[in-house]
XYZ file of C-alpha atoms in Angstrom:
336
model
C 152.832 5.493 105.431
C 149.437 5.334 103.671
C 147.328 2.166 103.343
C 147.642 2.360 99.540
C 151.438 2.411 99.828
C 151.373 -0.728 101.946
C 149.257 -2.509 99.337
C 151.038 -1.311 96.212
C 154.556 -1.109 97.575
C 157.069 1.727 97.418
C 158.799 2.577 94.143
C 162.602 2.704 94.392
C 164.408 4.271 91.423
C 168.060 3.339 90.861
C 170.224 5.148 88.277
C 173.639 4.252 86.885
C 175.615 6.973 85.083
C 179.142 7.434 83.827
C 179.161 11.228 83.876
C 182.333 11.621 81.740
C 185.275 13.261 83.471
C 183.655 15.237 86.275
C 186.848 17.016 87.353
C 187.339 20.198 89.325
C 189.723 22.852 87.945
C 192.545 22.397 90.466
C 195.758 20.509 89.754
C 196.241 17.585 92.103
C 199.959 17.196 92.800
C 199.783 13.386 92.940
C 197.340 12.745 90.068
C 197.555 13.080 86.298
C 194.647 15.520 86.095
C 196.416 18.444 84.389
C 194.201 17.941 81.334
C 191.345 19.474 83.341
C 192.782 22.830 84.357
C 192.260 26.301 82.958
C 195.766 26.292 81.445
C 195.316 22.993 79.583
C 194.354 22.461 75.967
C 190.780 21.833 77.168
C 190.651 25.222 78.937
C 188.726 23.676 81.827
C 187.562 26.878 83.513
C 185.328 27.426 86.540
C 182.491 28.383 84.199
C 182.773 25.122 82.296
C 183.063 23.188 85.547
C 179.844 24.653 86.927
C 178.064 24.133 83.632
C 179.118 20.493 83.794
C 177.895 20.120 87.385
C 174.486 21.548 86.531
C 174.241 19.435 83.385
C 174.910 16.269 85.408
C 172.348 17.431 87.976
C 169.768 18.065 85.253
C 170.432 14.609 83.808
C 169.909 12.939 87.196
C 166.726 14.916 87.863
C 165.296 13.942 84.477
C 165.765 10.236 85.287
C 162.933 10.524 87.810
C 160.267 11.009 85.151
C 157.815 8.139 84.611
C 154.427 8.141 82.879
C 153.947 11.903 83.215
C 154.799 11.801 86.896
C 158.137 12.611 88.512
C 160.073 11.669 91.629
C 163.759 12.142 92.307
C 165.810 8.952 91.904
C 166.429 7.256 95.236
C 169.968 6.145 94.427
C 172.523 7.048 91.753
C 175.742 5.143 91.015
C 178.266 7.525 89.427
C 181.472 6.770 87.527
C 184.259 9.227 86.626
C 184.017 11.684 89.512
C 187.287 13.134 90.756
C 186.994 13.743 94.482
C 184.963 14.779 97.506
C 185.053 18.430 96.478
C 183.264 17.638 93.232
C 180.638 15.548 95.018
C 180.085 18.295 97.595
C 179.514 20.835 94.825
C 177.174 18.464 92.983
C 174.991 17.729 96.012
C 175.166 21.065 97.837
C 175.715 23.790 95.246
C 174.324 22.603 91.896
C 170.717 22.161 90.723
C 170.603 19.195 93.134
C 171.160 21.377 96.206
C 167.528 21.059 97.355
C 167.350 17.301 96.735
C 168.832 16.311 100.087
C 171.158 13.684 98.626
C 173.949 12.210 100.717
C 176.907 10.425 99.154
C 179.845 8.100 99.656
C 182.797 7.699 97.312
C 186.167 6.025 96.896
C 189.688 7.470 96.917
C 191.400 5.167 94.469
C 194.969 4.765 93.192
C 193.770 5.458 89.637
C 196.501 7.519 87.996
C 194.100 10.152 86.633
C 192.309 10.425 89.954
C 188.846 9.364 88.816
C 186.631 7.480 91.243
C 183.141 6.116 91.737
C 180.443 7.424 94.058
C 176.971 6.618 95.288
C 174.281 9.254 95.779
C 171.362 8.223 97.946
C 168.286 9.772 99.455
C 168.312 9.381 103.259
C 164.508 9.261 103.099
C 164.551 5.909 101.252
C 167.937 4.431 102.216
C 169.527 4.501 105.681
C 173.263 3.996 105.247
C 174.784 1.478 107.643
C 178.331 1.233 106.301
C 180.474 1.823 103.220
C 184.078 1.208 102.256
C 186.280 0.681 99.185
C 187.377 -2.707 97.859
C 190.925 -2.433 96.547
C 191.754 -4.307 93.332
C 195.287 -5.720 93.298
C 196.799 -4.979 89.856
C 198.131 -7.807 87.725
C 201.624 -7.572 86.271
C 201.646 -4.777 83.697
C 198.249 -3.461 84.843
C 197.826 0.176 85.835
C 196.306 0.839 89.260
C 192.561 0.961 88.781
C 189.481 2.289 90.522
C 188.405 0.789 93.825
C 185.012 -0.891 93.944
C 182.653 1.008 96.229
C 180.618 -1.099 98.650
C 177.703 0.353 100.610
C 174.925 -1.227 102.588
C 171.901 0.127 104.339
C 168.267 -0.374 105.170
C 165.458 0.333 102.717
C 161.852 1.081 103.587
C 160.844 -2.613 103.545
C 163.283 -3.288 106.383
C 165.623 -5.271 104.141
C 169.365 -4.698 104.042
C 170.419 -3.601 100.564
C 174.020 -4.238 99.445
C 175.289 -2.014 96.624
C 178.514 -2.234 94.622
C 179.656 0.502 92.207
C 182.217 -0.564 89.603
C 184.323 1.171 86.968
C 186.434 -1.504 85.295
C 189.569 -0.784 83.233
C 189.035 0.316 79.639
C 189.954 -1.550 76.462
C 192.748 0.911 75.685
C 195.565 -1.298 74.457
C 193.233 -3.891 72.937
C 190.270 -5.941 74.090
C 192.077 -9.248 74.539
C 195.160 -7.660 76.104
C 193.111 -5.797 78.712
C 190.444 -8.432 79.415
C 192.496 -9.963 82.273
C 192.472 -6.540 83.940
C 188.675 -6.436 83.911
C 188.536 -10.061 85.056
C 190.701 -9.103 88.031
C 188.075 -6.531 89.038
C 185.330 -9.150 88.698
C 187.291 -11.601 90.839
C 187.564 -9.021 93.621
C 183.892 -8.201 93.311
C 182.911 -11.875 93.322
C 184.799 -12.470 96.576
C 182.574 -9.955 98.338
C 179.374 -11.234 96.724
C 180.221 -14.743 97.908
C 180.998 -13.423 101.400
C 177.566 -11.801 101.608
C 175.898 -15.009 100.422
C 177.662 -17.065 103.078
C 176.324 -14.775 105.795
C 172.879 -14.296 104.263
C 171.764 -17.058 101.862
C 169.314 -14.809 99.990
C 170.615 -11.210 100.057
C 169.372 -8.105 98.254
C 172.275 -6.966 96.059
C 172.653 -4.363 93.297
C 175.839 -4.104 91.233
C 176.130 -1.165 88.834
C 178.700 0.721 86.838
C 180.783 0.950 83.702
C 182.274 -2.486 83.081
C 183.782 -1.596 79.680
C 182.405 -4.895 78.345
C 179.146 -6.004 76.767
C 176.659 -8.310 78.441
C 177.735 -11.236 76.216
C 181.414 -10.980 77.187
C 183.277 -13.553 79.321
C 183.802 -10.799 81.889
C 180.082 -10.276 82.417
C 179.302 -13.987 82.067
C 181.542 -14.709 85.024
C 179.380 -12.516 87.266
C 176.260 -14.473 86.347
C 177.791 -17.602 87.897
C 177.435 -15.875 91.278
C 173.622 -15.912 91.163
C 173.347 -12.423 89.681
C 170.915 -11.301 86.959
C 171.839 -8.648 84.380
C 168.591 -6.692 84.228
C 170.019 -4.101 81.823
C 171.021 -6.576 79.098
C 167.863 -5.884 77.067
C 167.498 -2.219 78.030
C 166.724 0.176 75.196
C 165.959 3.851 74.866
C 162.827 5.563 73.609
C 164.460 8.091 71.264
C 166.927 6.052 69.225
C 169.534 4.805 71.695
C 170.381 1.117 71.277
C 173.039 1.154 73.981
C 174.548 3.381 76.644
C 177.644 4.309 74.618
C 178.363 4.838 70.923
C 181.787 4.211 69.396
C 182.440 4.842 65.693
C 178.768 4.564 64.850
C 178.158 1.375 66.811
C 176.009 1.327 69.936
C 177.460 -0.600 72.850
C 176.026 -1.477 76.250
C 179.038 -1.373 78.539
C 177.163 0.053 81.519
C 175.207 -2.506 83.516
C 172.866 -3.031 86.450
C 172.841 -6.502 87.990
C 170.685 -7.745 90.841
C 170.506 -10.790 93.079
C 167.774 -13.416 92.765
C 165.970 -12.020 95.802
C 165.358 -8.729 94.009
C 164.011 -10.195 90.760
C 160.335 -10.133 91.863
C 160.742 -6.481 92.891
C 161.970 -5.294 89.470
C 159.419 -3.264 87.518
C 161.487 -2.003 84.598
C 164.960 -1.134 83.328
C 165.629 1.198 80.431
C 168.204 3.501 78.874
C 167.283 7.097 79.617
C 167.798 8.795 76.253
C 165.824 11.993 76.741
C 166.092 14.169 73.593
C 168.199 16.828 75.336
C 170.868 14.164 76.058
C 171.189 13.304 72.357
C 172.416 14.940 69.187
C 172.629 14.029 65.528
C 175.443 11.653 64.596
C 176.537 13.448 61.437
C 179.273 10.976 60.551
C 177.516 7.641 61.033
C 173.831 8.554 61.086
C 171.159 8.348 63.732
C 171.771 9.909 67.135
C 174.544 9.797 69.717
C 175.029 10.987 73.321
C 175.672 14.700 73.584
C 179.068 14.574 75.201
C 181.016 17.370 76.885
C 183.915 17.412 74.421
C 184.313 16.373 70.794
C 188.006 15.623 70.833
C 189.405 18.745 72.465
C 186.593 20.991 71.291
C 184.247 22.045 74.084
C 180.735 20.889 73.287
C 178.771 22.018 76.364
C 177.205 18.584 76.625
C 176.318 16.073 79.301
C 178.194 12.784 78.962
C 179.424 10.316 76.369
C 177.358 7.685 78.242
C 173.608 7.534 78.722
C 172.123 6.624 82.107
C 170.443 3.360 82.982
C 167.279 3.569 85.085
C 165.908 0.576 87.029
C 162.733 0.751 89.062
C 161.905 -1.594 91.898
C 158.931 -1.973 94.172
C 159.661 -2.586 97.827
C 156.908 -4.408 99.661
C 156.806 -3.343 103.319
C 156.542 -6.443 105.497
C 153.411 -6.277 107.608
C 152.988 -9.980 108.313
C 156.133 -10.450 110.398
C 156.279 -7.963 113.304
C 159.416 -9.575 114.635
C 161.197 -9.024 111.323
C 162.327 -12.659 111.291
C 162.014 -12.919 107.503
C 164.145 -9.874 106.798
C 167.706 -9.820 105.588
C 169.716 -9.012 108.692
C 173.170 -9.636 107.209
C 175.946 -7.578 108.825
C 177.598 -4.790 106.895
C 181.231 -5.726 107.469
C 182.168 -8.849 105.538
C 184.621 -11.551 106.665
C 187.068 -10.831 103.837
C 187.338 -7.087 104.566
């Protein structure tokens, strides 16, 4: 490590992205994924699958650009990925194949078979442990995605705890489905509180698609657990006012939250709305994300969500050789 790096710190780029239905083309006998097969109305062929993989890879790569310089993101939280096969193809056979990313993901009871995953560079994050947090459904609630928990050591020597969330949608009505999203937050909060009991000042990142805005009761409840929503004021540079657009209205339903310990390390958080990820919104005006399908019409796009990019600066600890001031919290929590 160079002397200048020790003085200035090490930039750590974190990306959150709902990549919109990253399915393979095979029918899973126990999942409702028939919509994404070659025989379906979407005609989800191998060619379209590989185009989608490379589009997602291109999107992730582009998130590393900053002030005319570029560096691959260190960590990427992904929503709406189907399985290990898809993640293997993304990291080993797509445009990302030379990036060296490793990954962990869930295997949830979601009826459609979509899950969440975490890409990470082993050069900037040494994985210690990861496991899913199962969300017990309420009465009348469909089985939902597990929360992915991962922890590891970053270059500063700190333990970083990461949670990836994809909360239930508002299909069926906002008020009717809000308890379902609150159930996810309750499960998440249990683990946050467990970490805080072991380590009073932990480094925590929570990211994902919460299907609720930052001013909602669902998101407000997370803030009572000493978390900061650093994406609440995030904006794009090319017209995006949120991460998702529904009937002409921009919404920010994707979020990145951090613990108090990480606040001094935060450099910036923005919506990555590179021009190639956008298209003209002919019905409502302005621009919108260039999604993969418009209804059932193949659109050769990227995602109906835009990525969030947060940059942190780790300060390597040189004044404490014993490491006594570092976060040494264990990976396996009491409630797991």
